mmCIF file of C-alpha atoms in Angstrom:
data_model
loop_
_atom_site.group_PDB
_atom_site.id
_atom_site.type_symbol
_atom_site.label_atom_id
_atom_site.label_comp_id
_atom_site.label_asym_id
_atom_site.label_seq_id
_atom_site.Cartn_x
_atom_site.Cartn_y
_atom_site.Cartn_z
ATOM 1 C CA MET A 1 37.011 133.441 71.839
ATOM 2 C CA ASP A 2 33.920 132.648 69.748
ATOM 3 C CA PHE A 3 30.566 131.809 71.226
ATOM 4 C CA THR A 4 27.791 130.237 69.066
ATOM 5 C CA PHE A 5 24.093 130.562 69.828
ATOM 6 C CA ASP A 6 21.196 128.461 68.614
ATOM 7 C CA TYR A 7 17.457 129.479 68.543
ATOM 8 C CA PHE A 8 14.422 127.442 69.478
ATOM 9 C CA LYS A 9 10.647 127.940 69.370
ATOM 10 C CA ILE A 10 8.589 126.734 72.343
ATOM 11 C CA ASP A 11 5.107 125.413 71.910
ATOM 12 C CA HIS A 12 3.171 124.479 74.999
ATOM 13 C CA GLU A 13 0.906 121.409 75.250
ATOM 14 C CA GLU A 14 -1.991 123.709 76.219
ATOM 15 C CA PRO A 15 -1.484 126.809 73.981
ATOM 16 C CA GLY A 16 -4.806 128.332 75.011
ATOM 17 C CA LYS A 17 -3.594 128.988 78.590
ATOM 18 C CA ALA A 18 -2.312 132.349 79.722
ATOM 19 C CA LEU A 19 1.357 133.202 80.011
ATOM 20 C CA ASP A 20 1.330 132.805 83.769
ATOM 21 C CA SER A 21 -0.460 129.430 83.732
ATOM 22 C CA SER A 22 1.061 126.514 85.648
ATOM 23 C CA SER A 23 2.099 124.940 82.339
ATOM 24 C CA SER A 24 4.496 127.479 80.829
ATOM 25 C CA VAL A 25 8.244 127.826 80.686
ATOM 26 C CA HIS A 26 7.836 131.392 82.022
ATOM 27 C CA GLU A 27 5.944 130.136 85.130
ATOM 28 C CA VAL A 28 8.523 127.357 85.737
ATOM 29 C CA LEU A 29 11.386 129.905 85.615
ATOM 30 C CA LYS A 30 9.524 132.041 88.153
ATOM 31 C CA LYS A 31 9.268 128.978 90.387
ATOM 32 C CA ILE A 32 12.935 128.210 89.988
ATOM 33 C CA GLU A 33 13.875 131.811 90.809
ATOM 34 C CA GLY A 34 12.479 131.260 94.331
ATOM 35 C CA LEU A 35 14.547 128.193 95.004
ATOM 36 C CA ASN A 36 18.025 128.046 96.364
ATOM 37 C CA ARG A 37 20.723 126.429 94.229
ATOM 38 C CA GLN A 38 20.665 123.114 95.995
ATOM 39 C CA GLU A 39 16.872 122.927 95.600
ATOM 40 C CA ARG A 40 17.266 123.500 91.868
ATOM 41 C CA ILE A 41 19.361 120.340 91.214
ATOM 42 C CA ARG A 42 17.883 117.478 89.134
ATOM 43 C CA ASN A 43 19.676 114.530 87.638
ATOM 44 C CA ILE A 44 19.687 114.880 83.813
ATOM 45 C CA TYR A 45 20.977 111.762 82.098
ATOM 46 C CA ARG A 46 22.381 110.726 85.510
ATOM 47 C CA VAL A 47 24.337 113.965 85.858
ATOM 48 C CA PRO A 48 23.450 116.559 88.576
ATOM 49 C CA SER A 49 22.274 119.765 86.778
ATOM 50 C CA ARG A 50 20.650 123.013 87.728
ATOM 51 C CA ILE A 51 19.814 126.495 86.615
ATOM 52 C CA HIS A 52 22.658 128.307 88.357
ATOM 53 C CA ASP A 53 21.999 131.993 87.650
ATOM 54 C CA LEU A 54 18.599 133.432 86.739
ATOM 55 C CA LEU A 55 17.498 137.019 86.114
ATOM 56 C CA LEU A 56 14.267 138.563 84.708
ATOM 57 C CA LYS A 57 15.110 141.944 83.148
ATOM 58 C CA ASP A 58 12.878 144.001 80.742
ATOM 59 C CA GLU A 59 10.574 141.014 80.292
ATOM 60 C CA ILE A 60 13.432 138.783 79.142
ATOM 61 C CA TRP A 61 14.857 135.845 81.162
ATOM 62 C CA TYR A 62 18.606 135.381 81.369
ATOM 63 C CA GLY A 63 20.092 132.295 82.897
ATOM 64 C CA SER A 64 22.886 129.770 83.046
ATOM 65 C CA PHE A 65 22.628 126.010 83.193
ATOM 66 C CA MET A 66 25.313 124.149 85.131
ATOM 67 C CA LYS A 67 26.078 120.489 84.639
ATOM 68 C CA ILE A 68 28.127 119.138 87.519
ATOM 69 C CA ARG A 69 30.474 116.409 86.428
ATOM 70 C CA MET A 70 31.025 114.116 89.459
ATOM 71 C CA ASP A 71 32.959 111.458 87.606
ATOM 72 C CA SER A 72 36.414 112.629 88.585
ATOM 73 C CA GLU A 73 37.990 109.427 87.286
ATOM 74 C CA ASN A 74 37.090 110.477 83.724
ATOM 75 C CA LEU A 75 38.261 114.065 84.029
ATOM 76 C CA PRO A 76 41.638 115.085 82.540
ATOM 77 C CA PRO A 77 44.456 115.706 85.007
ATOM 78 C CA LYS A 78 46.126 119.009 85.811
ATOM 79 C CA SER A 79 49.368 119.284 83.986
ATOM 80 C CA LYS A 80 52.407 121.509 84.295
ATOM 81 C CA LEU A 81 54.716 122.646 81.477
ATOM 82 C CA THR A 82 57.528 120.818 83.203
ATOM 83 C CA GLY A 83 55.689 117.530 82.739
ATOM 84 C CA GLU A 84 54.161 116.851 86.143
ATOM 85 C CA THR A 85 50.490 115.830 86.269
ATOM 86 C CA GLU A 86 48.018 115.681 89.093
ATOM 87 C CA ASN A 87 44.545 114.181 89.287
ATOM 88 C CA LEU A 88 41.607 116.501 89.964
ATOM 89 C CA ASN A 89 40.339 115.352 93.353
ATOM 90 C CA PHE A 90 36.890 116.453 94.622
ATOM 91 C CA ASP A 91 34.956 115.801 97.801
ATOM 92 C CA ASP A 92 31.900 113.529 97.505
ATOM 93 C CA ASP A 93 29.614 116.587 97.108
ATOM 94 C CA GLU A 94 31.883 118.386 94.565
ATOM 95 C CA GLY A 95 32.368 118.184 90.803
ATOM 96 C CA LEU A 96 33.457 120.146 87.732
ATOM 97 C CA GLY A 97 30.755 122.678 86.796
ATOM 98 C CA GLU A 98 30.057 123.238 83.033
ATOM 99 C CA LEU A 99 28.095 126.446 82.391
ATOM 100 C CA VAL A 100 25.825 127.150 79.407
ATOM 101 C CA GLY A 101 24.076 130.543 79.002
ATOM 102 C CA PHE A 102 20.485 130.944 77.754
ATOM 103 C CA LEU A 103 17.874 133.682 77.098
ATOM 104 C CA TYR A 104 14.139 133.246 77.004
ATOM 105 C CA ASP A 105 11.601 135.656 75.582
ATOM 106 C CA PRO A 106 8.275 134.596 77.133
ATOM 107 C CA ARG A 107 6.198 136.859 74.964
ATOM 108 C CA HIS A 108 7.220 135.105 71.748
ATOM 109 C CA ARG A 109 8.397 131.868 73.369
ATOM 110 C CA ILE A 110 11.823 132.059 71.840
ATOM 111 C CA LEU A 111 14.747 130.361 73.555
ATOM 112 C CA VAL A 112 18.389 131.192 72.687
ATOM 113 C CA ILE A 113 21.048 128.729 73.963
ATOM 114 C CA GLN A 114 24.787 128.947 73.969
ATOM 115 C CA ARG A 115 26.181 126.043 72.039
ATOM 116 C CA SER A 116 28.525 123.933 74.170
ATOM 117 C CA ARG A 117 30.376 120.755 73.497
ATOM 118 C CA TYR A 118 30.594 119.704 77.127
ATOM 119 C CA GLY A 119 27.766 121.518 78.863
ATOM 120 C CA ILE A 120 24.081 120.593 78.922
ATOM 121 C CA GLY A 121 22.400 120.533 75.503
ATOM 122 C CA PRO A 122 18.938 121.761 74.372
ATOM 123 C CA GLY A 123 17.441 118.282 74.935
ATOM 124 C CA GLY A 124 18.755 118.201 78.491
ATOM 125 C CA MET A 125 17.502 121.721 79.137
ATOM 126 C CA LYS A 126 14.028 120.723 77.995
ATOM 127 C CA TYR A 127 14.035 117.671 80.142
ATOM 128 C CA TYR A 128 15.132 119.730 83.169
ATOM 129 C CA LEU A 129 12.438 122.319 82.733
ATOM 130 C CA GLU A 130 9.752 119.661 82.214
ATOM 131 C CA ARG A 131 10.868 117.913 85.449
ATOM 132 C CA MET A 132 10.897 121.162 87.387
ATOM 133 C CA GLY A 133 7.485 122.184 86.139
ATOM 134 C CA LYS A 134 5.938 118.710 85.985
ATOM 135 C CA PHE A 135 4.606 119.382 82.475
ATOM 136 C CA SER A 136 5.667 118.794 78.912
ATOM 137 C CA PHE A 137 6.161 121.134 75.977
ATOM 138 C CA HIS A 138 7.410 121.073 72.393
ATOM 139 C CA MET A 139 10.704 122.729 71.471
ATOM 140 C CA GLU A 140 12.074 122.810 67.888
ATOM 141 C CA PRO A 141 15.193 124.416 66.373
ATOM 142 C CA ILE A 142 14.421 127.593 64.431
ATOM 143 C CA ILE A 143 15.601 127.051 60.910
ATOM 144 C CA GLN A 144 16.325 129.371 57.970
ATOM 145 C CA GLN A 145 13.481 130.907 56.079
ATOM 146 C CA ASP A 146 13.732 128.743 52.967
ATOM 147 C CA ALA A 147 14.142 125.561 55.088
ATOM 148 C CA LEU A 148 11.109 126.621 57.163
ATOM 149 C CA GLU A 149 8.989 126.935 54.035
ATOM 150 C CA ARG A 150 10.144 123.451 52.940
ATOM 151 C CA LEU A 151 9.390 122.031 56.417
ATOM 152 C CA LYS A 152 5.896 123.548 56.446
ATOM 153 C CA GLN A 153 5.239 121.640 53.201
ATOM 154 C CA LYS A 154 6.224 118.467 54.999
ATOM 155 C CA ASP A 155 3.594 118.238 57.660
ATOM 156 C CA VAL A 156 3.223 114.744 56.343
ATOM 157 C CA ILE A 157 6.699 113.135 56.756
ATOM 158 C CA ARG A 158 7.149 109.728 55.146
ATOM 159 C CA ARG A 159 10.948 109.450 55.163
ATOM 160 C CA PHE A 160 13.718 110.392 57.552
ATOM 161 C CA GLU A 161 17.449 109.709 57.197
ATOM 162 C CA LEU A 162 20.071 109.753 59.938
ATOM 163 C CA LYS A 163 23.763 109.086 59.721
ATOM 164 C CA LEU A 164 25.999 109.026 62.781
ATOM 165 C CA VAL A 165 29.782 108.771 62.757
ATOM 166 C CA ARG A 166 32.216 107.929 65.507
ATOM 167 C CA PRO A 167 34.375 111.051 66.105
ATOM 168 C CA GLU A 168 38.032 110.428 65.692
ATOM 169 C CA GLY A 169 39.631 109.304 68.946
ATOM 170 C CA LYS A 170 36.288 108.873 70.659
ATOM 171 C CA ILE A 171 35.132 105.790 72.497
ATOM 172 C CA ARG A 172 31.645 104.820 73.573
ATOM 173 C CA LYS A 173 32.367 105.710 77.225
ATOM 174 C CA GLU A 174 33.072 109.357 76.282
ATOM 175 C CA ILE A 175 29.833 109.619 74.256
ATOM 176 C CA GLU A 176 27.579 107.979 76.788
ATOM 177 C CA GLY A 177 25.559 110.275 78.931
ATOM 178 C CA LYS A 178 25.441 112.898 76.120
ATOM 179 C CA SER A 179 23.529 110.837 73.585
ATOM 180 C CA THR A 180 22.144 107.570 74.928
ATOM 181 C CA HIS A 181 20.843 106.753 71.422
ATOM 182 C CA LYS A 182 20.470 103.090 70.591
ATOM 183 C CA ALA A 183 22.033 103.673 67.176
ATOM 184 C CA LEU A 184 25.354 104.494 68.852
ATOM 185 C CA ASP A 185 25.401 101.007 70.410
ATOM 186 C CA LEU A 186 25.650 99.618 66.907
ATOM 187 C CA LEU A 187 28.887 101.406 66.296
ATOM 188 C CA ASP A 188 30.467 99.449 69.134
ATOM 189 C CA ASP A 189 28.630 96.221 68.411
ATOM 190 C CA PHE A 190 30.114 96.026 64.957
ATOM 191 C CA ASP A 191 33.237 98.131 65.578
ATOM 192 C CA SER A 192 32.013 100.414 62.847
ATOM 193 C CA TYR A 193 32.915 104.020 61.930
ATOM 194 C CA TYR A 194 29.361 105.026 60.966
ATOM 195 C CA VAL A 195 25.745 103.892 61.056
ATOM 196 C CA ASP A 196 23.350 105.121 58.336
ATOM 197 C CA ILE A 197 19.649 104.625 59.014
ATOM 198 C CA LYS A 198 16.513 105.300 56.965
ATOM 199 C CA PHE A 199 12.987 105.372 58.425
ATOM 200 C CA GLY A 200 9.835 105.528 56.322
ATOM 201 C CA PHE A 201 7.288 103.833 54.166
ATOM 202 C CA ASP A 202 7.254 102.608 50.569
ATOM 203 C CA ASN A 203 4.427 103.403 48.171
ATOM 204 C CA THR A 204 2.618 100.062 48.435
ATOM 205 C CA LYS A 205 -1.106 99.996 49.138
ATOM 206 C CA LYS A 206 -0.619 98.728 52.693
ATOM 207 C CA ASN A 207 1.443 101.806 53.639
ATOM 208 C CA LYS A 208 -0.838 104.382 52.027
ATOM 209 C CA GLY A 209 -1.458 107.292 54.371
ATOM 210 C CA LYS A 210 1.051 106.241 56.994
ATOM 211 C CA VAL A 211 3.350 108.965 58.346
ATOM 212 C CA LEU A 212 6.309 109.326 60.683
ATOM 213 C CA ASN A 213 6.109 111.057 64.054
ATOM 214 C CA LYS A 214 7.261 114.614 63.284
ATOM 215 C CA GLN A 215 7.634 115.610 66.943
ATOM 216 C CA ALA A 216 9.827 112.585 67.681
ATOM 217 C CA ILE A 217 12.104 113.662 64.835
ATOM 218 C CA VAL A 218 12.317 117.211 66.105
ATOM 219 C CA SER A 219 13.054 115.979 69.665
ATOM 220 C CA LEU A 220 15.826 113.835 68.276
ATOM 221 C CA ALA A 221 17.298 116.853 66.538
ATOM 222 C CA ASN A 222 17.299 118.756 69.858
ATOM 223 C CA ARG A 223 19.143 115.935 71.530
ATOM 224 C CA PHE A 224 21.911 116.121 68.949
ATOM 225 C CA LEU A 225 22.343 119.900 68.959
ATOM 226 C CA GLY A 226 25.304 121.054 70.983
ATOM 227 C CA GLY A 227 27.491 118.416 72.535
ATOM 228 C CA ASP A 228 26.436 115.549 70.327
ATOM 229 C CA GLU A 229 26.482 117.502 67.102
ATOM 230 C CA GLU A 230 29.896 116.243 65.938
ATOM 231 C CA ILE A 231 28.644 112.716 65.590
ATOM 232 C CA VAL A 232 25.819 113.648 63.124
ATOM 233 C CA GLU A 233 26.715 113.637 59.482
ATOM 234 C CA LYS A 234 23.188 113.537 58.069
ATOM 235 C CA PHE A 235 19.761 114.471 59.507
ATOM 236 C CA ARG A 236 17.286 114.755 56.609
ATOM 237 C CA VAL A 237 13.504 114.980 56.580
ATOM 238 C CA TYR A 238 11.529 114.213 53.384
ATOM 239 C CA GLY A 239 7.832 114.576 52.641
ATOM 240 C CA ASN A 240 7.707 111.525 50.302
ATOM 241 C CA GLU A 241 9.825 109.382 48.010
ATOM 242 C CA GLY A 242 9.521 112.062 45.304
ATOM 243 C CA ASP A 243 11.478 114.442 47.566
ATOM 244 C CA VAL A 244 14.358 111.980 47.614
ATOM 245 C CA GLU A 245 14.710 112.087 43.812
ATOM 246 C CA LYS A 246 14.567 115.876 43.770
ATOM 247 C CA TYR A 247 16.967 116.263 46.812
ATOM 248 C CA ASN A 248 14.133 118.189 48.399
ATOM 249 C CA PHE A 249 14.878 117.681 52.093
ATOM 250 C CA VAL A 250 15.199 119.697 55.313
ATOM 251 C CA ASP A 251 18.222 119.092 57.590
ATOM 252 C CA LEU A 252 17.161 120.061 61.061
ATOM 253 C CA ILE A 253 20.845 120.340 62.157
ATOM 254 C CA LYS A 254 22.470 122.138 59.254
ATOM 255 C CA ASP A 255 19.598 124.383 58.205
ATOM 256 C CA ARG A 256 19.071 125.972 61.620
ATOM 257 C CA ILE A 257 19.705 129.585 62.402
ATOM 258 C CA SER A 258 22.753 130.411 64.557
ATOM 259 C CA GLU A 259 24.804 133.467 65.528
ATOM 260 C CA VAL A 260 28.472 133.782 66.569
ATOM 261 C CA ARG A 261 29.746 136.408 68.980
ATOM 262 C CA THR A 262 33.435 137.042 69.859
ATOM 263 C CA ALA A 263 34.597 138.093 73.270
ATOM 264 C CA GLU A 264 38.023 138.355 74.876
ATOM 265 C CA VAL A 265 38.416 135.871 77.747
ATOM 266 C CA SER A 266 41.517 135.499 79.966
ATOM 267 C CA LYS A 267 42.458 134.814 83.522
ATOM 268 C CA THR A 268 41.919 138.465 84.371
ATOM 269 C CA ASN A 269 38.808 138.873 82.148
ATOM 270 C CA ARG A 270 36.566 135.914 82.816
ATOM 271 C CA MET A 271 33.315 135.254 81.111
ATOM 272 C CA THR A 272 30.852 136.392 83.770
ATOM 273 C CA PHE A 273 27.095 136.005 83.888
ATOM 274 C CA LYS A 274 26.643 139.663 82.972
ATOM 275 C CA ARG A 275 28.944 139.403 79.961
ATOM 276 C CA MET A 276 27.223 136.262 78.684
ATOM 277 C CA ASN A 277 23.862 138.012 79.031
ATOM 278 C CA GLU A 278 25.170 140.808 76.784
ATOM 279 C CA LEU A 279 26.269 138.352 74.182
ATOM 280 C CA LEU A 280 22.967 136.535 74.313
ATOM 281 C CA LEU A 281 20.968 139.719 73.943
ATOM 282 C CA SER A 282 23.160 140.877 71.059
ATOM 283 C CA ALA A 283 22.628 137.458 69.279
ATOM 284 C CA TYR A 284 18.815 137.583 69.922
ATOM 285 C CA ASN A 285 18.401 141.148 68.779
ATOM 286 C CA SER A 286 20.282 140.427 65.522
ATOM 287 C CA ARG A 287 17.753 137.728 64.644
ATOM 288 C CA ARG A 288 14.683 138.828 66.593
ATOM 289 C CA GLN A 289 12.774 140.611 63.839
ATOM 290 C CA GLU A 290 13.540 137.934 61.327
ATOM 291 C CA ILE A 291 12.368 135.127 63.656
ATOM 292 C CA ILE A 292 9.184 136.913 64.807
ATOM 293 C CA LEU A 293 8.203 137.729 61.248
ATOM 294 C CA GLN A 294 8.770 134.043 60.279
ATOM 295 C CA TYR A 295 6.584 132.695 63.062
ATOM 296 C CA PHE A 296 4.312 135.512 64.213
ATOM 297 C CA GLN A 297 4.045 137.994 61.277
ATOM 298 C CA GLU A 298 4.543 140.859 63.696
ATOM 299 C CA VAL A 299 7.418 142.604 65.535
#
């Protein structure tokens, strides 16, 4: 079975503060470590979620996020080869737990997340940590070196293009709760297969010097990574209109760094927290030097 991992860089709102300040992901994880699992629950996009497992080892955090699906009416039934089916029935305080593994290096503020179609995504993870710590921080996908250089040249962003498509066989109800983006409503309003949107400014005098909100664009990219990724066909950032003519754009979805690890999983060989941690560390170590040199110029 293949497991894909994505990488993110964390920037705090108050970068001058020490690692153990009250406004750092590291400190929030320490706080969560001292809570029991019930105390860790927060509703993320109306779905109960929590950090389920958490371990600090060799100055690296390892953890798993669990999204608890309580909507049993929307869950697929159990089915036998002979044809019989049976609904999954849970008590009022039970649901289907979807686990996603993560690794966090507090020294370099690098977050590695297991990509999951059904589990909590990077945007939900960020929202959870901000709620638990009662602070906010920036989180952006780590992209390939050449794309990073292009993005650095686009501190002034004047154009952004986004194209969303309706996955085959999907209906709005199945997407809702993962995305919540207004653009998806348009797909249903017009019974359309795709919506293609451009944000930006023309070169008229009245728009001179105006720029788009780069952090809002990065946050949107984080929301789409993972479970919502299949609905994104285009996610392009341009510095100006000249970039459009030169096809000089950065795609914060397709240009990101990712790693794939393969592990044998069966009824007798489940994916445990320990095994997932080994995959996460292997994925991080394979890109660690490259990422740190990109962002910190030291190893």
